[in-house]
PDB file of C-alpha atoms in Angstrom:
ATOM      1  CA  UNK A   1       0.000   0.000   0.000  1.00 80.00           C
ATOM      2  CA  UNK A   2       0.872   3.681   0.032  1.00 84.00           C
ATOM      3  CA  UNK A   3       3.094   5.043   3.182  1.00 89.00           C
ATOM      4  CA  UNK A   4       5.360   7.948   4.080  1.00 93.00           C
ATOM      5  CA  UNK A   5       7.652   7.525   6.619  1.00 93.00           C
ATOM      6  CA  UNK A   6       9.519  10.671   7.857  1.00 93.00           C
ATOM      7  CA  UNK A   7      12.362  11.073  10.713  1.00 86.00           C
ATOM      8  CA  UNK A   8      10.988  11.597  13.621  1.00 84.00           C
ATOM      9  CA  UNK A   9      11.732  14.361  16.055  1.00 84.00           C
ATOM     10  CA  UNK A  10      11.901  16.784  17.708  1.00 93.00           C
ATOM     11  CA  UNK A  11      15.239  18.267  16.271  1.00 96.00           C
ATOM     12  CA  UNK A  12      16.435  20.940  17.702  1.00 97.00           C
ATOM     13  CA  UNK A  13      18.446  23.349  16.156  1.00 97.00           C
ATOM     14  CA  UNK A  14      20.994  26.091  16.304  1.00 97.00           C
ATOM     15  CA  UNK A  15      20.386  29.322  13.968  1.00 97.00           C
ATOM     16  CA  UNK A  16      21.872  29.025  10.437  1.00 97.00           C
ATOM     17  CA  UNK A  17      22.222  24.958  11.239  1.00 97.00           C
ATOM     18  CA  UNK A  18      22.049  22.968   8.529  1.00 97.00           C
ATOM     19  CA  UNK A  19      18.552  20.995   8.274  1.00 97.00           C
ATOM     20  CA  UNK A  20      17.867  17.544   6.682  1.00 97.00           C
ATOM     21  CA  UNK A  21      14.591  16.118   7.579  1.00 97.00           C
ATOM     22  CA  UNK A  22      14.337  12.483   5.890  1.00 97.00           C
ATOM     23  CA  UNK A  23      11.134  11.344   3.925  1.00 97.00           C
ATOM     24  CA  UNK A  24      10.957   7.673   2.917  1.00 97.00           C
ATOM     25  CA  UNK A  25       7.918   6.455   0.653  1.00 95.00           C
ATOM     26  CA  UNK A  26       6.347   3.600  -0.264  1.00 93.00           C
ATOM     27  CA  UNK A  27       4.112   3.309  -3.487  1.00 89.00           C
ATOM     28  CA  UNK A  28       3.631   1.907  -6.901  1.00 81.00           C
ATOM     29  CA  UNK A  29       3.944   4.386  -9.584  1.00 80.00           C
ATOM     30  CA  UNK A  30       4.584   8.191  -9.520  1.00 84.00           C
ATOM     31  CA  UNK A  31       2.789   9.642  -6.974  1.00 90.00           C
ATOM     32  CA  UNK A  32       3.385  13.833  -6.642  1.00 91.00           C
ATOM     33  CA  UNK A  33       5.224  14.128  -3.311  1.00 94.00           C
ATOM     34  CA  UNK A  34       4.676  17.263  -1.102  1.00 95.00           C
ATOM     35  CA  UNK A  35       6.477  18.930   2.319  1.00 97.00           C
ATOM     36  CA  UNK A  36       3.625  20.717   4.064  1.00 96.00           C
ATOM     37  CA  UNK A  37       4.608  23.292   7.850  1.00 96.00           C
ATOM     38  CA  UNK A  38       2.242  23.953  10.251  1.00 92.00           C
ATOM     39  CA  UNK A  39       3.355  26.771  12.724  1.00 92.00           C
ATOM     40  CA  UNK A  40       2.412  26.644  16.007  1.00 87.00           C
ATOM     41  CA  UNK A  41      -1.297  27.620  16.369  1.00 82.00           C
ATOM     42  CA  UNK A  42      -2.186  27.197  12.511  1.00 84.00           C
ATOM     43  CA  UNK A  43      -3.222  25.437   9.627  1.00 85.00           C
ATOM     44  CA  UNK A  44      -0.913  23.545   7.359  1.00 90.00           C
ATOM     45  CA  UNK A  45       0.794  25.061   4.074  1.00 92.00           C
ATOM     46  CA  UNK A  46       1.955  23.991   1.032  1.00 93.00           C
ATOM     47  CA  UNK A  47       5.766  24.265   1.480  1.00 97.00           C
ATOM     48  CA  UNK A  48       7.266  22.707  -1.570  1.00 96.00           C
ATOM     49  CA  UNK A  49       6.386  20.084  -4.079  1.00 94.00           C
ATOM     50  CA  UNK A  50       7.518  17.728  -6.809  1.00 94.00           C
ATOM     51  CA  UNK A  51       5.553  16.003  -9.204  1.00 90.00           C
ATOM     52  CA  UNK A  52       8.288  13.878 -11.166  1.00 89.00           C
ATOM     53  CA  UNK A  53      11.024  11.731 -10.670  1.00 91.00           C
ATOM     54  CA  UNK A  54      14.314  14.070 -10.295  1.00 95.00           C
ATOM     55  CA  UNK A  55      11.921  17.076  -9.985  1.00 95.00           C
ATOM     56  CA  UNK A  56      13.335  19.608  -7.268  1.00 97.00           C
ATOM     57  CA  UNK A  57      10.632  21.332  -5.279  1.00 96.00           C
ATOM     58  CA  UNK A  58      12.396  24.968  -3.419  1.00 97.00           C
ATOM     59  CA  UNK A  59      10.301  27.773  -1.362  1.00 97.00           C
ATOM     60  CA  UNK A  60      11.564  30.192   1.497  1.00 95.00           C
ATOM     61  CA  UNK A  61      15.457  28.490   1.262  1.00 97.00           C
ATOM     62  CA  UNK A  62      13.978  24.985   1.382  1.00 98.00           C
ATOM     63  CA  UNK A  63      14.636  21.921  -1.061  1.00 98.00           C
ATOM     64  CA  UNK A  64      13.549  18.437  -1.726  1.00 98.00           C
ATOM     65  CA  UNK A  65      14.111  16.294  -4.777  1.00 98.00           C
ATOM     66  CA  UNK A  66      11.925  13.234  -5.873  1.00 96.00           C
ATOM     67  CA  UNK A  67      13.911  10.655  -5.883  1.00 96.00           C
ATOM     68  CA  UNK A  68      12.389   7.549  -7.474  1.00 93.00           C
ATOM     69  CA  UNK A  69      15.679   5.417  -7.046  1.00 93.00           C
ATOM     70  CA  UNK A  70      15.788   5.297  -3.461  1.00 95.00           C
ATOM     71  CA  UNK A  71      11.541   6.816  -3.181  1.00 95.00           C
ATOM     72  CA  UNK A  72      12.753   9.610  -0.569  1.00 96.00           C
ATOM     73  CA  UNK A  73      11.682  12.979  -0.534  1.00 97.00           C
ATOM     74  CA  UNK A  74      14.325  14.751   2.137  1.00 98.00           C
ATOM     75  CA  UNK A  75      14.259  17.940   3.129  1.00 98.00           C
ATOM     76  CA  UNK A  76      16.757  20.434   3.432  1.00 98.00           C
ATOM     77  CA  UNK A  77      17.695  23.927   4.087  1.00 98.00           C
ATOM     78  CA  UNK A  78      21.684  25.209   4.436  1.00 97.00           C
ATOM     79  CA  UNK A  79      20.547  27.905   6.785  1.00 96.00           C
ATOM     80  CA  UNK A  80      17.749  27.976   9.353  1.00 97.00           C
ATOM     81  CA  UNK A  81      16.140  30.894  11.097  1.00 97.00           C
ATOM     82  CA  UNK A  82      14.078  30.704  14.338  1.00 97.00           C
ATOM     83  CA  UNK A  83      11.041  31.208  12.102  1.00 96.00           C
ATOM     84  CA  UNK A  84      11.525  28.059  10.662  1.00 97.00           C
ATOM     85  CA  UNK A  85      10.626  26.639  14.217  1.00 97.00           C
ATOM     86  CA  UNK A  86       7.247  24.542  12.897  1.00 96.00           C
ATOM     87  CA  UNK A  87       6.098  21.287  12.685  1.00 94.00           C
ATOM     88  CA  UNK A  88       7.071  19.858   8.603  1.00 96.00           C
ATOM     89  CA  UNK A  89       5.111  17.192   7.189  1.00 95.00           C
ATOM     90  CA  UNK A  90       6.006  14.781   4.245  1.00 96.00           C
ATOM     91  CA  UNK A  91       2.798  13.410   2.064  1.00 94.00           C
ATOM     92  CA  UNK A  92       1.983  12.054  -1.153  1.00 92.00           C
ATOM     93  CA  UNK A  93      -0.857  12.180  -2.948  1.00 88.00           C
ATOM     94  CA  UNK A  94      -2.828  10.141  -6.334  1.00 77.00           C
ATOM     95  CA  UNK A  95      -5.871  10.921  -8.540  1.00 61.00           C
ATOM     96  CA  UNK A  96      -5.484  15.041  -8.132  1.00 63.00           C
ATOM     97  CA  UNK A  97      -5.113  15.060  -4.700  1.00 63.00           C
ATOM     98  CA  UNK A  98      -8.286  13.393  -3.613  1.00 70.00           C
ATOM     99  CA  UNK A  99      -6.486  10.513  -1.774  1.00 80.00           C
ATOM    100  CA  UNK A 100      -3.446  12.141   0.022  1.00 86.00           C
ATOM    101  CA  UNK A 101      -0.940  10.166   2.452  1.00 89.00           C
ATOM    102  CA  UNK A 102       0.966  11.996   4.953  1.00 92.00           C
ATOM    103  CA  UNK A 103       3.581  11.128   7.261  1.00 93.00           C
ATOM    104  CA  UNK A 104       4.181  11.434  11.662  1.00 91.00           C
ATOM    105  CA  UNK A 105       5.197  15.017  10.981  1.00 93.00           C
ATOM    106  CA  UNK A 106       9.062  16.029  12.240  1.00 95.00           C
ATOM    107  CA  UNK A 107       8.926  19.066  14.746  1.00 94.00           C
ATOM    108  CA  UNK A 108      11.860  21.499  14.460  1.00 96.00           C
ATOM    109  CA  UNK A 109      12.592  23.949  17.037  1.00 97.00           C
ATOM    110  CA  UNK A 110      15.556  26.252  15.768  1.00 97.00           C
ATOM    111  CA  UNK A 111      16.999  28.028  18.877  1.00 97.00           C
ATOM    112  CA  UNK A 112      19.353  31.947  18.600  1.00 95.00           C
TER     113      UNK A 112
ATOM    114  CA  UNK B   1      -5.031  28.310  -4.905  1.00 78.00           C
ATOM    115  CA  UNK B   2      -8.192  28.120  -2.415  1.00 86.00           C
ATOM    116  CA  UNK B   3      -8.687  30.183   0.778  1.00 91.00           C
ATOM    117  CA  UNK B   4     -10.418  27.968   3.219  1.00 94.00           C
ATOM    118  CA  UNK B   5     -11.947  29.345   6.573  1.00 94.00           C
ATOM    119  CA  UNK B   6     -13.183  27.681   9.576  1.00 95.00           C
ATOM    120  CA  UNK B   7     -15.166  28.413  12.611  1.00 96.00           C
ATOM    121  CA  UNK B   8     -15.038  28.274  15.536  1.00 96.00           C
ATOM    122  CA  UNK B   9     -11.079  28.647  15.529  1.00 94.00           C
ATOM    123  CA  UNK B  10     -10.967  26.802  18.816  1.00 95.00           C
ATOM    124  CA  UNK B  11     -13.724  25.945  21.461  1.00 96.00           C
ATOM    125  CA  UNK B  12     -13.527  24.254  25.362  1.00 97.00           C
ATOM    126  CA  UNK B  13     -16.853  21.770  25.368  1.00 95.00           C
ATOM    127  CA  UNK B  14     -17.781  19.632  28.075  1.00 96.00           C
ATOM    128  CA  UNK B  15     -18.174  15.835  28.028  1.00 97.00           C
ATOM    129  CA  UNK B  16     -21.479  14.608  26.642  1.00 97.00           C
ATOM    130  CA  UNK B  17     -22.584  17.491  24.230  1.00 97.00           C
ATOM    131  CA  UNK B  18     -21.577  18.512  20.344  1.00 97.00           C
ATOM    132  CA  UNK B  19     -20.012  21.161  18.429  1.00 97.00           C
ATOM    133  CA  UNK B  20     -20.541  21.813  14.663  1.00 98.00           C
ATOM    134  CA  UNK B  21     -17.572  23.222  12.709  1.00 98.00           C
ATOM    135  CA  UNK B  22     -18.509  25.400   9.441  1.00 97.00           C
ATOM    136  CA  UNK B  23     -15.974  25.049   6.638  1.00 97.00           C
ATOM    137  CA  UNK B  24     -16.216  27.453   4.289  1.00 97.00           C
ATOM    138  CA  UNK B  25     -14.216  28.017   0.371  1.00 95.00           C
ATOM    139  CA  UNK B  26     -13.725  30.979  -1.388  1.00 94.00           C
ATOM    140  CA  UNK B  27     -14.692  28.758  -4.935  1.00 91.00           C
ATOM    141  CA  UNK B  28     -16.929  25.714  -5.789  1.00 91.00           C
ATOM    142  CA  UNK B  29     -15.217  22.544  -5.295  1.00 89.00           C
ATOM    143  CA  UNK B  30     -16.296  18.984  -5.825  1.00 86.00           C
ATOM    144  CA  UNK B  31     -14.935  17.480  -2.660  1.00 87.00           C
ATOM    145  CA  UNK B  32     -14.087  18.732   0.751  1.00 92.00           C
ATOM    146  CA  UNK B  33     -12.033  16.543   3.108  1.00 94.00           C
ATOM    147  CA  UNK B  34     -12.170  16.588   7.255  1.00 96.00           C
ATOM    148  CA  UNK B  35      -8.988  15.693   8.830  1.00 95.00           C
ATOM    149  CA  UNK B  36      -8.238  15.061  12.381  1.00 95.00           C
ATOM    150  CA  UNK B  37      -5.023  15.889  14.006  1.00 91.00           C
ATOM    151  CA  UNK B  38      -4.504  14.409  18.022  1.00 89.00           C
ATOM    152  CA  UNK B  39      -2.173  15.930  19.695  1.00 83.00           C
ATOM    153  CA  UNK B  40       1.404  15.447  18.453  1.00 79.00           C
ATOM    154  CA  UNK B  41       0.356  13.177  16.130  1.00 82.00           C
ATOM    155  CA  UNK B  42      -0.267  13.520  12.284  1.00 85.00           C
ATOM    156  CA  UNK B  43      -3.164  13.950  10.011  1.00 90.00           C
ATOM    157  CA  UNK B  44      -6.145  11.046  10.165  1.00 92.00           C
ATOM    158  CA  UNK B  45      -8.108  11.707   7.356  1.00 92.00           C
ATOM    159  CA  UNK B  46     -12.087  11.455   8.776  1.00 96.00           C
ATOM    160  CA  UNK B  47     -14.502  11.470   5.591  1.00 95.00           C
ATOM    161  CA  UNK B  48     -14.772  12.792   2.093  1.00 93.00           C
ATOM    162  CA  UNK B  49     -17.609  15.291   1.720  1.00 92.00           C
ATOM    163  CA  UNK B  50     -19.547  15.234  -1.629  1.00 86.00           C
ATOM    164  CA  UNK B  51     -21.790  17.638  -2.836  1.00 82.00           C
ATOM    165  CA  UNK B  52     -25.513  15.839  -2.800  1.00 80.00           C
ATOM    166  CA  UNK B  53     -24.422  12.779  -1.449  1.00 82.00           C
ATOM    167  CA  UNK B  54     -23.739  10.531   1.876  1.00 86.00           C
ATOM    168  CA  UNK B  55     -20.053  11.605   2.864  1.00 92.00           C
ATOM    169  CA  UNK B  56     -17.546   8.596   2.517  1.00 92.00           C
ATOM    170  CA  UNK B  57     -16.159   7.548   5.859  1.00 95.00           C
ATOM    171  CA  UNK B  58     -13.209   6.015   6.854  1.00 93.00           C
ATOM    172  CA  UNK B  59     -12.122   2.942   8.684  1.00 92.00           C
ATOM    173  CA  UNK B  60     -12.686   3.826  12.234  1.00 94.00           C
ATOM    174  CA  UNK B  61     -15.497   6.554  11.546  1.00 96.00           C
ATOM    175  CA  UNK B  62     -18.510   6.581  11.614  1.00 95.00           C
ATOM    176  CA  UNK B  63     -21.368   9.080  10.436  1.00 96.00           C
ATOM    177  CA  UNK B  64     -23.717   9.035  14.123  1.00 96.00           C
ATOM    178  CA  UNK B  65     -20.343  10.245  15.479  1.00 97.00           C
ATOM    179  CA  UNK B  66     -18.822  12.717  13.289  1.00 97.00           C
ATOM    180  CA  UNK B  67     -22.359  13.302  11.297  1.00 96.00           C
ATOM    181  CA  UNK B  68     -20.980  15.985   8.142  1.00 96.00           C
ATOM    182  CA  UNK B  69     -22.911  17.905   5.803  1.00 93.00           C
ATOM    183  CA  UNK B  70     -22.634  19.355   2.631  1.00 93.00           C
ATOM    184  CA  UNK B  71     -25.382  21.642   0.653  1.00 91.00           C
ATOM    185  CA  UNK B  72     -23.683  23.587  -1.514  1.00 91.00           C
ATOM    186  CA  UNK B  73     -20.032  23.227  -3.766  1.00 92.00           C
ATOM    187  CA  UNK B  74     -18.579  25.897  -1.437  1.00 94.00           C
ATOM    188  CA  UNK B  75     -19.922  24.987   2.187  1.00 94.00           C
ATOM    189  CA  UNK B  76     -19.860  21.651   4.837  1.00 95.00           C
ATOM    190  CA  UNK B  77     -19.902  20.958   8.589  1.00 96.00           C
ATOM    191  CA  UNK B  78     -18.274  18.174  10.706  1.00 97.00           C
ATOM    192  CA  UNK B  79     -20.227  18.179  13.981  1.00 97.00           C
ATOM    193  CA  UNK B  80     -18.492  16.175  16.624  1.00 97.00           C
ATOM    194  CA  UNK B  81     -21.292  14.307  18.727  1.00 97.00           C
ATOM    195  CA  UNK B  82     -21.331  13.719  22.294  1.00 97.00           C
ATOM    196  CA  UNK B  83     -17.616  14.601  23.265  1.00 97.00           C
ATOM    197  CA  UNK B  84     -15.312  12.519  25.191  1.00 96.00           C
ATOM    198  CA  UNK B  85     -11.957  14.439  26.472  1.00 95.00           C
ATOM    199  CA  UNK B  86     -10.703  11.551  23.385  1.00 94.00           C
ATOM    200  CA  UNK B  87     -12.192  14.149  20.749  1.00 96.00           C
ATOM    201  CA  UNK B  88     -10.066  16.812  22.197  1.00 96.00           C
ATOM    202  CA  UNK B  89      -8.210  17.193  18.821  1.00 95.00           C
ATOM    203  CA  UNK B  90      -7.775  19.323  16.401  1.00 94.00           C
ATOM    204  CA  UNK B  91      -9.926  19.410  13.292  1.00 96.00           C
ATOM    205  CA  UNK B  92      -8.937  20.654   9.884  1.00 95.00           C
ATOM    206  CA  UNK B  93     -11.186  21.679   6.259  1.00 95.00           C
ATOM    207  CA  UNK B  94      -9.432  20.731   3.248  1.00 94.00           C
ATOM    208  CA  UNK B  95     -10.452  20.677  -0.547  1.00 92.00           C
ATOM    209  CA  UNK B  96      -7.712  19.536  -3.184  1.00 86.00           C
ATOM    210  CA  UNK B  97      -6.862  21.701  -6.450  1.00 81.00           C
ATOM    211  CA  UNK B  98      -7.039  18.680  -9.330  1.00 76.00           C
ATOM    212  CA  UNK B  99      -5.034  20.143 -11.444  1.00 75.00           C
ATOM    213  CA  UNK B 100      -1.767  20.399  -9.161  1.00 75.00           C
ATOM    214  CA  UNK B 101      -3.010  17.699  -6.633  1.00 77.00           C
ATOM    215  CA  UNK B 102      -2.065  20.334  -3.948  1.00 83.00           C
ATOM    216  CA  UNK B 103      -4.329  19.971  -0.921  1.00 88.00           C
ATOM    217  CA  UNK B 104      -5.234  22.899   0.939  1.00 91.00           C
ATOM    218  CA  UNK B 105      -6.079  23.986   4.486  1.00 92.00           C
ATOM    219  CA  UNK B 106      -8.113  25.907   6.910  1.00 90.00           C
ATOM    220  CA  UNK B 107      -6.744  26.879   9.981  1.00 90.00           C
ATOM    221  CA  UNK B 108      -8.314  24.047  11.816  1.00 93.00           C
ATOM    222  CA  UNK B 109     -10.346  24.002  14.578  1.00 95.00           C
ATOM    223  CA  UNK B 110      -8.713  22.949  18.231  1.00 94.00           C
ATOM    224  CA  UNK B 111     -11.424  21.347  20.733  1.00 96.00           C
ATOM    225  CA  UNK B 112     -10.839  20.625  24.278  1.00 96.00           C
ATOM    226  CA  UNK B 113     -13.105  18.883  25.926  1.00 96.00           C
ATOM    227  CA  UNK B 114     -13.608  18.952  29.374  1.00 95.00           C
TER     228      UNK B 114
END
Protein backbone atom coordinates (compact mmCIF):
# COMPACT_ATOMS: atom_id res chain seq x y z
CA UNK A 1 0.00 0.00 0.00
CA UNK A 2 0.87 3.68 0.03
CA UNK A 3 3.09 5.04 3.18
CA UNK A 4 5.36 7.95 4.08
CA UNK A 5 7.65 7.53 6.62
CA UNK A 6 9.52 10.67 7.86
CA UNK A 7 12.36 11.07 10.71
CA UNK A 8 10.99 11.60 13.62
CA UNK A 9 11.73 14.36 16.06
CA UNK A 10 11.90 16.78 17.71
CA UNK A 11 15.24 18.27 16.27
CA UNK A 12 16.44 20.94 17.70
CA UNK A 13 18.45 23.35 16.16
CA UNK A 14 20.99 26.09 16.30
CA UNK A 15 20.39 29.32 13.97
CA UNK A 16 21.87 29.02 10.44
CA UNK A 17 22.22 24.96 11.24
CA UNK A 18 22.05 22.97 8.53
CA UNK A 19 18.55 21.00 8.27
CA UNK A 20 17.87 17.54 6.68
CA UNK A 21 14.59 16.12 7.58
CA UNK A 22 14.34 12.48 5.89
CA UNK A 23 11.13 11.34 3.93
CA UNK A 24 10.96 7.67 2.92
CA UNK A 25 7.92 6.46 0.65
CA UNK A 26 6.35 3.60 -0.26
CA UNK A 27 4.11 3.31 -3.49
CA UNK A 28 3.63 1.91 -6.90
CA UNK A 29 3.94 4.39 -9.58
CA UNK A 30 4.58 8.19 -9.52
CA UNK A 31 2.79 9.64 -6.97
CA UNK A 32 3.38 13.83 -6.64
CA UNK A 33 5.22 14.13 -3.31
CA UNK A 34 4.68 17.26 -1.10
CA UNK A 35 6.48 18.93 2.32
CA UNK A 36 3.63 20.72 4.06
CA UNK A 37 4.61 23.29 7.85
CA UNK A 38 2.24 23.95 10.25
CA UNK A 39 3.36 26.77 12.72
CA UNK A 40 2.41 26.64 16.01
CA UNK A 41 -1.30 27.62 16.37
CA UNK A 42 -2.19 27.20 12.51
CA UNK A 43 -3.22 25.44 9.63
CA UNK A 44 -0.91 23.54 7.36
CA UNK A 45 0.79 25.06 4.07
CA UNK A 46 1.95 23.99 1.03
CA UNK A 47 5.77 24.26 1.48
CA UNK A 48 7.27 22.71 -1.57
CA UNK A 49 6.39 20.08 -4.08
CA UNK A 50 7.52 17.73 -6.81
CA UNK A 51 5.55 16.00 -9.20
CA UNK A 52 8.29 13.88 -11.17
CA UNK A 53 11.02 11.73 -10.67
CA UNK A 54 14.31 14.07 -10.29
CA UNK A 55 11.92 17.08 -9.98
CA UNK A 56 13.34 19.61 -7.27
CA UNK A 57 10.63 21.33 -5.28
CA UNK A 58 12.40 24.97 -3.42
CA UNK A 59 10.30 27.77 -1.36
CA UNK A 60 11.56 30.19 1.50
CA UNK A 61 15.46 28.49 1.26
CA UNK A 62 13.98 24.98 1.38
CA UNK A 63 14.64 21.92 -1.06
CA UNK A 64 13.55 18.44 -1.73
CA UNK A 65 14.11 16.29 -4.78
CA UNK A 66 11.93 13.23 -5.87
CA UNK A 67 13.91 10.66 -5.88
CA UNK A 68 12.39 7.55 -7.47
CA UNK A 69 15.68 5.42 -7.05
CA UNK A 70 15.79 5.30 -3.46
CA UNK A 71 11.54 6.82 -3.18
CA UNK A 72 12.75 9.61 -0.57
CA UNK A 73 11.68 12.98 -0.53
CA UNK A 74 14.33 14.75 2.14
CA UNK A 75 14.26 17.94 3.13
CA UNK A 76 16.76 20.43 3.43
CA UNK A 77 17.69 23.93 4.09
CA UNK A 78 21.68 25.21 4.44
CA UNK A 79 20.55 27.91 6.78
CA UNK A 80 17.75 27.98 9.35
CA UNK A 81 16.14 30.89 11.10
CA UNK A 82 14.08 30.70 14.34
CA UNK A 83 11.04 31.21 12.10
CA UNK A 84 11.53 28.06 10.66
CA UNK A 85 10.63 26.64 14.22
CA UNK A 86 7.25 24.54 12.90
CA UNK A 87 6.10 21.29 12.68
CA UNK A 88 7.07 19.86 8.60
CA UNK A 89 5.11 17.19 7.19
CA UNK A 90 6.01 14.78 4.24
CA UNK A 91 2.80 13.41 2.06
CA UNK A 92 1.98 12.05 -1.15
CA UNK A 93 -0.86 12.18 -2.95
CA UNK A 94 -2.83 10.14 -6.33
CA UNK A 95 -5.87 10.92 -8.54
CA UNK A 96 -5.48 15.04 -8.13
CA UNK A 97 -5.11 15.06 -4.70
CA UNK A 98 -8.29 13.39 -3.61
CA UNK A 99 -6.49 10.51 -1.77
CA UNK A 100 -3.45 12.14 0.02
CA UNK A 101 -0.94 10.17 2.45
CA UNK A 102 0.97 12.00 4.95
CA UNK A 103 3.58 11.13 7.26
CA UNK A 104 4.18 11.43 11.66
CA UNK A 105 5.20 15.02 10.98
CA UNK A 106 9.06 16.03 12.24
CA UNK A 107 8.93 19.07 14.75
CA UNK A 108 11.86 21.50 14.46
CA UNK A 109 12.59 23.95 17.04
CA UNK A 110 15.56 26.25 15.77
CA UNK A 111 17.00 28.03 18.88
CA UNK A 112 19.35 31.95 18.60
CA UNK B 1 -5.03 28.31 -4.90
CA UNK B 2 -8.19 28.12 -2.41
CA UNK B 3 -8.69 30.18 0.78
CA UNK B 4 -10.42 27.97 3.22
CA UNK B 5 -11.95 29.35 6.57
CA UNK B 6 -13.18 27.68 9.58
CA UNK B 7 -15.17 28.41 12.61
CA UNK B 8 -15.04 28.27 15.54
CA UNK B 9 -11.08 28.65 15.53
CA UNK B 10 -10.97 26.80 18.82
CA UNK B 11 -13.72 25.95 21.46
CA UNK B 12 -13.53 24.25 25.36
CA UNK B 13 -16.85 21.77 25.37
CA UNK B 14 -17.78 19.63 28.07
CA UNK B 15 -18.17 15.84 28.03
CA UNK B 16 -21.48 14.61 26.64
CA UNK B 17 -22.58 17.49 24.23
CA UNK B 18 -21.58 18.51 20.34
CA UNK B 19 -20.01 21.16 18.43
CA UNK B 20 -20.54 21.81 14.66
CA UNK B 21 -17.57 23.22 12.71
CA UNK B 22 -18.51 25.40 9.44
CA UNK B 23 -15.97 25.05 6.64
CA UNK B 24 -16.22 27.45 4.29
CA UNK B 25 -14.22 28.02 0.37
CA UNK B 26 -13.72 30.98 -1.39
CA UNK B 27 -14.69 28.76 -4.93
CA UNK B 28 -16.93 25.71 -5.79
CA UNK B 29 -15.22 22.54 -5.30
CA UNK B 30 -16.30 18.98 -5.82
CA UNK B 31 -14.94 17.48 -2.66
CA UNK B 32 -14.09 18.73 0.75
CA UNK B 33 -12.03 16.54 3.11
CA UNK B 34 -12.17 16.59 7.25
CA UNK B 35 -8.99 15.69 8.83
CA UNK B 36 -8.24 15.06 12.38
CA UNK B 37 -5.02 15.89 14.01
CA UNK B 38 -4.50 14.41 18.02
CA UNK B 39 -2.17 15.93 19.69
CA UNK B 40 1.40 15.45 18.45
CA UNK B 41 0.36 13.18 16.13
CA UNK B 42 -0.27 13.52 12.28
CA UNK B 43 -3.16 13.95 10.01
CA UNK B 44 -6.15 11.05 10.17
CA UNK B 45 -8.11 11.71 7.36
CA UNK B 46 -12.09 11.45 8.78
CA UNK B 47 -14.50 11.47 5.59
CA UNK B 48 -14.77 12.79 2.09
CA UNK B 49 -17.61 15.29 1.72
CA UNK B 50 -19.55 15.23 -1.63
CA UNK B 51 -21.79 17.64 -2.84
CA UNK B 52 -25.51 15.84 -2.80
CA UNK B 53 -24.42 12.78 -1.45
CA UNK B 54 -23.74 10.53 1.88
CA UNK B 55 -20.05 11.60 2.86
CA UNK B 56 -17.55 8.60 2.52
CA UNK B 57 -16.16 7.55 5.86
CA UNK B 58 -13.21 6.01 6.85
CA UNK B 59 -12.12 2.94 8.68
CA UNK B 60 -12.69 3.83 12.23
CA UNK B 61 -15.50 6.55 11.55
CA UNK B 62 -18.51 6.58 11.61
CA UNK B 63 -21.37 9.08 10.44
CA UNK B 64 -23.72 9.04 14.12
CA UNK B 65 -20.34 10.25 15.48
CA UNK B 66 -18.82 12.72 13.29
CA UNK B 67 -22.36 13.30 11.30
CA UNK B 68 -20.98 15.98 8.14
CA UNK B 69 -22.91 17.90 5.80
CA UNK B 70 -22.63 19.35 2.63
CA UNK B 71 -25.38 21.64 0.65
CA UNK B 72 -23.68 23.59 -1.51
CA UNK B 73 -20.03 23.23 -3.77
CA UNK B 74 -18.58 25.90 -1.44
CA UNK B 75 -19.92 24.99 2.19
CA UNK B 76 -19.86 21.65 4.84
CA UNK B 77 -19.90 20.96 8.59
CA UNK B 78 -18.27 18.17 10.71
CA UNK B 79 -20.23 18.18 13.98
CA UNK B 80 -18.49 16.18 16.62
CA UNK B 81 -21.29 14.31 18.73
CA UNK B 82 -21.33 13.72 22.29
CA UNK B 83 -17.62 14.60 23.26
CA UNK B 84 -15.31 12.52 25.19
CA UNK B 85 -11.96 14.44 26.47
CA UNK B 86 -10.70 11.55 23.39
CA UNK B 87 -12.19 14.15 20.75
CA UNK B 88 -10.07 16.81 22.20
CA UNK B 89 -8.21 17.19 18.82
CA UNK B 90 -7.78 19.32 16.40
CA UNK B 91 -9.93 19.41 13.29
CA UNK B 92 -8.94 20.65 9.88
CA UNK B 93 -11.19 21.68 6.26
CA UNK B 94 -9.43 20.73 3.25
CA UNK B 95 -10.45 20.68 -0.55
CA UNK B 96 -7.71 19.54 -3.18
CA UNK B 97 -6.86 21.70 -6.45
CA UNK B 98 -7.04 18.68 -9.33
CA UNK B 99 -5.03 20.14 -11.44
CA UNK B 100 -1.77 20.40 -9.16
CA UNK B 101 -3.01 17.70 -6.63
CA UNK B 102 -2.06 20.33 -3.95
CA UNK B 103 -4.33 19.97 -0.92
CA UNK B 104 -5.23 22.90 0.94
CA UNK B 105 -6.08 23.99 4.49
CA UNK B 106 -8.11 25.91 6.91
CA UNK B 107 -6.74 26.88 9.98
CA UNK B 108 -8.31 24.05 11.82
CA UNK B 109 -10.35 24.00 14.58
CA UNK B 110 -8.71 22.95 18.23
CA UNK B 111 -11.42 21.35 20.73
CA UNK B 112 -10.84 20.62 24.28
CA UNK B 113 -13.10 18.88 25.93
CA UNK B 114 -13.61 18.95 29.37
Amino acid sequence: GNSVTQMEGPVTLSEEAFLTINCTYTATGYPSLFWYVQYPGEGLQLLLKATKADDKGSNKGFEATYRKETTSFHLEKGSVQVSDSAVYFCALSWANGNQFYFGTGTSLTVIP
Amino acid sequence: SAVISQKPSRDICQRGTSLTIQCQVDSQVTMMFWYRQQPGQSLTLIATANQGSEATYESGFVIDKFPISRPNLTFSTLTVSNMSPEDSSIYLCSVADRNTGELFFGEGSRLTVL
